[in-house]
Amino acid sequence: MTIPSSRQRHGWIRTVAPDRASGLLGRLYAEAIARAGKLYAVLRIQSLRPDVLRGGVQLYRDLMFGQGALSRAQRELLAVVVSRTNACEY
């Protein structure tokens, strides 16, 4: 199986650059950079809808840090395996 390059897999999505972000989006970008040291594309692609981005970040936090049968390490491992299978950066 050949995994297509990033350019072949993804279309172009207009985003708001970090230096142009303000208000809610600016705060969400700043929080993301503080957490991860960088701003991942999965967040930038939601930049035209900061309200949706905020909801997505909250969903991620609930899934990864909330109560459940899986440990945090198991959740991370599952996310890595799925991302690798889909040829996505995680």
PDB file of C-alpha atoms in Angstrom:
ATOM      1  CA  MET A   1       0.000   0.000   0.000  1.00  0.00           C
ATOM      2  CA  THR A   2       1.351   3.413  -0.956  1.00  0.00           C
ATOM      3  CA  ILE A   3       0.521   6.293   1.336  1.00  0.00           C
ATOM      4  CA  PRO A   4      -0.020   9.474  -0.706  1.00  0.00           C
ATOM      5  CA  SER A   5       1.995  12.554   0.110  1.00  0.00           C
ATOM      6  CA  SER A   6       0.434  15.273   2.222  1.00  0.00           C
ATOM      7  CA  ARG A   7      -0.130  17.411  -0.876  1.00  0.00           C
ATOM      8  CA  GLN A   8      -2.040  14.595  -2.578  1.00  0.00           C
ATOM      9  CA  ARG A   9      -4.200  13.761   0.454  1.00  0.00           C
ATOM     10  CA  HIS A  10      -5.396  17.202   1.431  1.00  0.00           C
ATOM     11  CA  GLY A  11      -7.005  20.104  -0.325  1.00  0.00           C
ATOM     12  CA  TRP A  12      -6.228  23.678   0.501  1.00  0.00           C
ATOM     13  CA  ILE A  13      -8.210  25.241   3.341  1.00  0.00           C
ATOM     14  CA  ARG A  14      -8.120  28.953   4.048  1.00  0.00           C
ATOM     15  CA  THR A  15      -7.022  29.660   7.613  1.00  0.00           C
ATOM     16  CA  VAL A  16      -6.242  32.600   9.865  1.00  0.00           C
ATOM     17  CA  ALA A  17      -2.520  32.966  10.544  1.00  0.00           C
ATOM     18  CA  PRO A  18      -1.494  33.202  14.202  1.00  0.00           C
ATOM     19  CA  ASP A  19      -0.237  36.766  13.776  1.00  0.00           C
ATOM     20  CA  ARG A  20      -3.668  37.803  12.409  1.00  0.00           C
ATOM     21  CA  ALA A  21      -5.756  36.081  15.084  1.00  0.00           C
ATOM     22  CA  SER A  22      -7.583  38.210  17.622  1.00  0.00           C
ATOM     23  CA  GLY A  23     -10.349  37.862  20.193  1.00  0.00           C
ATOM     24  CA  LEU A  24     -11.460  34.296  20.903  1.00  0.00           C
ATOM     25  CA  LEU A  25      -9.306  32.856  18.125  1.00  0.00           C
ATOM     26  CA  GLY A  26      -6.232  34.671  19.426  1.00  0.00           C
ATOM     27  CA  ARG A  27      -6.837  33.262  22.904  1.00  0.00           C
ATOM     28  CA  LEU A  28      -7.376  29.732  21.583  1.00  0.00           C
ATOM     29  CA  TYR A  29      -4.201  29.931  19.498  1.00  0.00           C
ATOM     30  CA  ALA A  30      -2.210  31.223  22.496  1.00  0.00           C
ATOM     31  CA  GLU A  31      -3.544  28.420  24.711  1.00  0.00           C
ATOM     32  CA  ALA A  32      -2.675  25.803  22.075  1.00  0.00           C
ATOM     33  CA  ILE A  33       0.865  27.104  21.696  1.00  0.00           C
ATOM     34  CA  ALA A  34       1.294  27.198  25.481  1.00  0.00           C
ATOM     35  CA  ARG A  35       0.129  23.550  25.717  1.00  0.00           C
ATOM     36  CA  ALA A  36       1.993  22.060  22.755  1.00  0.00           C
ATOM     37  CA  GLY A  37       4.717  24.526  21.860  1.00  0.00           C
ATOM     38  CA  LYS A  38       3.247  24.956  18.382  1.00  0.00           C
ATOM     39  CA  LEU A  39      -0.033  25.368  16.558  1.00  0.00           C
ATOM     40  CA  TYR A  40      -1.099  22.147  14.849  1.00  0.00           C
ATOM     41  CA  ALA A  41      -2.909  22.208  11.506  1.00  0.00           C
ATOM     42  CA  VAL A  42      -5.942  20.423  12.984  1.00  0.00           C
ATOM     43  CA  LEU A  43      -6.594  23.594  14.986  1.00  0.00           C
ATOM     44  CA  ARG A  44      -5.769  26.065  12.208  1.00  0.00           C
ATOM     45  CA  ILE A  45      -8.256  24.492   9.806  1.00  0.00           C
ATOM     46  CA  GLN A  46     -11.030  25.485  12.217  1.00  0.00           C
ATOM     47  CA  SER A  47      -9.816  29.077  12.517  1.00  0.00           C
ATOM     48  CA  LEU A  48     -12.615  30.613  10.463  1.00  0.00           C
ATOM     49  CA  ARG A  49     -15.042  29.358  13.121  1.00  0.00           C
ATOM     50  CA  PRO A  50     -13.468  30.013  16.531  1.00  0.00           C
ATOM     51  CA  ASP A  51     -16.667  28.876  18.255  1.00  0.00           C
ATOM     52  CA  VAL A  52     -16.367  25.485  16.542  1.00  0.00           C
ATOM     53  CA  LEU A  53     -12.657  25.330  17.400  1.00  0.00           C
ATOM     54  CA  ARG A  54     -13.462  26.000  21.055  1.00  0.00           C
ATOM     55  CA  GLY A  55     -16.000  23.148  21.020  1.00  0.00           C
ATOM     56  CA  GLY A  56     -13.503  20.824  19.335  1.00  0.00           C
ATOM     57  CA  VAL A  57     -10.837  21.588  21.924  1.00  0.00           C
ATOM     58  CA  GLN A  58     -13.333  20.940  24.720  1.00  0.00           C
ATOM     59  CA  LEU A  59     -14.392  17.632  23.123  1.00  0.00           C
ATOM     60  CA  TYR A  60     -10.744  16.572  22.893  1.00  0.00           C
ATOM     61  CA  ARG A  61     -10.188  17.434  26.552  1.00  0.00           C
ATOM     62  CA  ASP A  62     -13.312  15.550  27.621  1.00  0.00           C
ATOM     63  CA  LEU A  63     -12.304  12.460  25.633  1.00  0.00           C
ATOM     64  CA  MET A  64      -8.658  12.423  26.651  1.00  0.00           C
ATOM     65  CA  PHE A  65      -8.901  13.573  30.276  1.00  0.00           C
ATOM     66  CA  GLY A  66     -12.465  12.679  31.325  1.00  0.00           C
ATOM     67  CA  GLN A  67     -13.715   9.649  33.195  1.00  0.00           C
ATOM     68  CA  GLY A  68     -13.777   6.373  31.308  1.00  0.00           C
ATOM     69  CA  ALA A  69     -12.739   2.748  31.132  1.00  0.00           C
ATOM     70  CA  LEU A  70      -9.457   3.510  29.337  1.00  0.00           C
ATOM     71  CA  SER A  71      -6.426   5.048  30.997  1.00  0.00           C
ATOM     72  CA  ARG A  72      -4.923   8.245  29.627  1.00  0.00           C
ATOM     73  CA  ALA A  73      -2.012   6.226  28.209  1.00  0.00           C
ATOM     74  CA  GLN A  74      -4.416   3.840  26.441  1.00  0.00           C
ATOM     75  CA  ARG A  75      -6.313   6.779  24.937  1.00  0.00           C
ATOM     76  CA  GLU A  76      -3.083   8.325  23.664  1.00  0.00           C
ATOM     77  CA  LEU A  77      -1.957   5.004  22.220  1.00  0.00           C
ATOM     78  CA  LEU A  78      -5.276   4.543  20.457  1.00  0.00           C
ATOM     79  CA  ALA A  79      -5.066   8.064  19.006  1.00  0.00           C
ATOM     80  CA  VAL A  80      -1.539   7.435  17.733  1.00  0.00           C
ATOM     81  CA  VAL A  81      -2.493   4.121  16.102  1.00  0.00           C
ATOM     82  CA  VAL A  82      -5.556   5.601  14.376  1.00  0.00           C
ATOM     83  CA  SER A  83      -3.572   8.645  13.211  1.00  0.00           C
ATOM     84  CA  ARG A  84      -0.774   6.485  11.854  1.00  0.00           C
ATOM     85  CA  THR A  85      -3.253   4.204  10.091  1.00  0.00           C
ATOM     86  CA  ASN A  86      -4.808   7.302   8.469  1.00  0.00           C
ATOM     87  CA  ALA A  87      -1.362   8.789   7.701  1.00  0.00           C
ATOM     88  CA  CYS A  88      -2.153  11.813   9.859  1.00  0.00           C
ATOM     89  CA  GLU A  89       0.127  13.769  12.176  1.00  0.00           C
ATOM     90  CA  TYR A  90      -0.812  13.379  15.829  1.00  0.00           C
TER      91      TYR A  90
END
